[in-house]
């Protein structure tokens, strides 16, 4: 787009549907400065010159601001109702140079909201619209002058202030050579170009142009002590959303920095901004925070503490002293949980509650075997509760007095089997040893002691000893009363009794054989099958014994039968071989022992009596 010389320095643009011909004939120019300054409540005039081609006719002229997306005529804008006036004049219109005109915008009773950029627009009969960019910027203020803070060296604590007009026709700010300075709104005795300000001073400084004392500049001052607060107010619960807000009155406006005070009271990580937010807040966020408000004239800080309430974290259980715990010793159980407010604790042993203090460690000065078990604690406050893991306390103790029992119960008969049992409460488990009173150890280890084929000699008092690494304990005496069976003589070894029975049976068989032989021989006549020279000879060393006493059952049976005759006595010899240590049965009292394996011969006279009639 070609612009005229008068519009140089501006960007002009054409809005058209369709596009207009002869665009080089369009132009809009504004007053010398595109920045206008005015006091609130006053009136301001904004001027522009415009140009358009000769062949066009202007149908509408308007002023508008850039506040709205589409141009809105200020006369139709409710914010300017009754406060704006247009004064537009057409100067000339030539075929070759085009048409020119002037338009003035008057805004009365200026408001702070009137500060904006204003533009001029014309609409022609051929559907075109023309405006320019930029427009005229209007600043509405309560003050005409302002204090400018000049940069200072880092090492100095003093600042140089200058008094300037806020705006003027050329658009450049210049200071007044003749300015009046005020401290806390009280005029100073001197006038000058600048004023020296001490950093962090608590007074306020302003200025006014000479002759305009009623229009002083805004005061400049360091930040005042910040005001800090918590949103929302009240109790802060873990998991909620919380914001810390910091405000401080200052000019220039203060910059804010948040930091959390560490344990050594030094600032930690910093966050810029007037507000510090927690979404959500955690228990670890509890603590003291520092808000610092700062501008070029000084710095002020304020602390604030937040106390986050939360339910107990997972409790931990500790046992002191650690390691093995012996009966009679001392042990302390402690339960701890991170909670706010502090938690109350409930103790459980084997899932049964214990009547211990709710907030103190529990100390048992004399541990017993009853204290052995699984312990856990329960932490609770008004915001929740949580249980700990279980810990097992193993109390070591010596065996208690063992108890003994016998199986089978009741009478113990010789030749039977009996089992003695011993049990004792001990930790660690006890080892058992059996003893016989006055007989020492039976060399039997274990909880049970079994005696097979018991004899009367094994009767008596027995007891067991229970022993572990902590100590030992003996049981009470248990008496075993073994009774002899009728079929087993209580005197002499078993081998002797068996031998005696065998001899008696052999004797009876031999007697029966001889008797039958005698009877058979008596039926034969003399000389018939018999030997005439047969005779009975007495043994060279006779030992007589009546064996009828040894055969009580046979003798008694014989006595019950009628006896009429008595035959001559017959002799029988019995050879018995025995070992060195074998006793001779008592029934053979006349036996002689010559050597370890000498056979002994026993003689007995046997009288046989026959009944009167003996059947064949």
PDB file of C-alpha atoms in Angstrom, residues 404-409 412 416-422 434 447-452 454 478 480:
ATOM      1  CA  UNK A 404       5.004 -88.049  85.357  1.00  0.00           C
ATOM      2  CA  UNK A 405       2.508 -90.707  84.323  1.00  0.00           C
ATOM      3  CA  UNK A 406       2.471 -94.467  83.703  1.00  0.00           C
ATOM      4  CA  UNK A 407       0.766 -96.437  80.923  1.00  0.00           C
ATOM      5  CA  UNK A 408      -1.148 -98.646  81.214  1.00  0.00           C
ATOM      6  CA  UNK A 409      -2.595 -97.463  84.484  1.00  0.00           C
ATOM      7  CA  UNK A 412       1.582-103.807  87.070  1.00  0.00           C
ATOM      8  CA  UNK A 416       4.204-107.155  81.239  1.00  0.00           C
ATOM      9  CA  UNK A 417       5.256-103.903  79.546  1.00  0.00           C
ATOM     10  CA  UNK A 418       5.000-100.426  81.072  1.00  0.00           C
ATOM     11  CA  UNK A 419       5.768 -96.907  79.736  1.00  0.00           C
ATOM     12  CA  UNK A 420       6.718 -93.964  81.947  1.00  0.00           C
ATOM     13  CA  UNK A 421       6.076 -90.450  80.547  1.00  0.00           C
ATOM     14  CA  UNK A 422       7.534 -87.121  81.670  1.00  0.00           C
ATOM     15  CA  UNK A 434      15.154 -91.016  83.749  1.00  0.00           C
ATOM     16  CA  UNK A 447      10.191 -88.019  77.283  1.00  0.00           C
ATOM     17  CA  UNK A 448       9.046 -91.669  77.438  1.00  0.00           C
ATOM     18  CA  UNK A 449      10.752 -94.660  79.122  1.00  0.00           C
ATOM     19  CA  UNK A 450       9.413 -98.116  78.256  1.00  0.00           C
ATOM     20  CA  UNK A 451      10.213-101.293  80.285  1.00  0.00           C
ATOM     21  CA  UNK A 452       9.383-104.564  78.516  1.00  0.00           C
ATOM     22  CA  UNK A 454       9.121-106.234  83.700  1.00  0.00           C
ATOM     23  CA  UNK A 478       6.661 -92.392  91.128  1.00  0.00           C
ATOM     24  CA  UNK A 480       6.176 -98.970  90.469  1.00  0.00           C
TER      25      UNK A 480
END
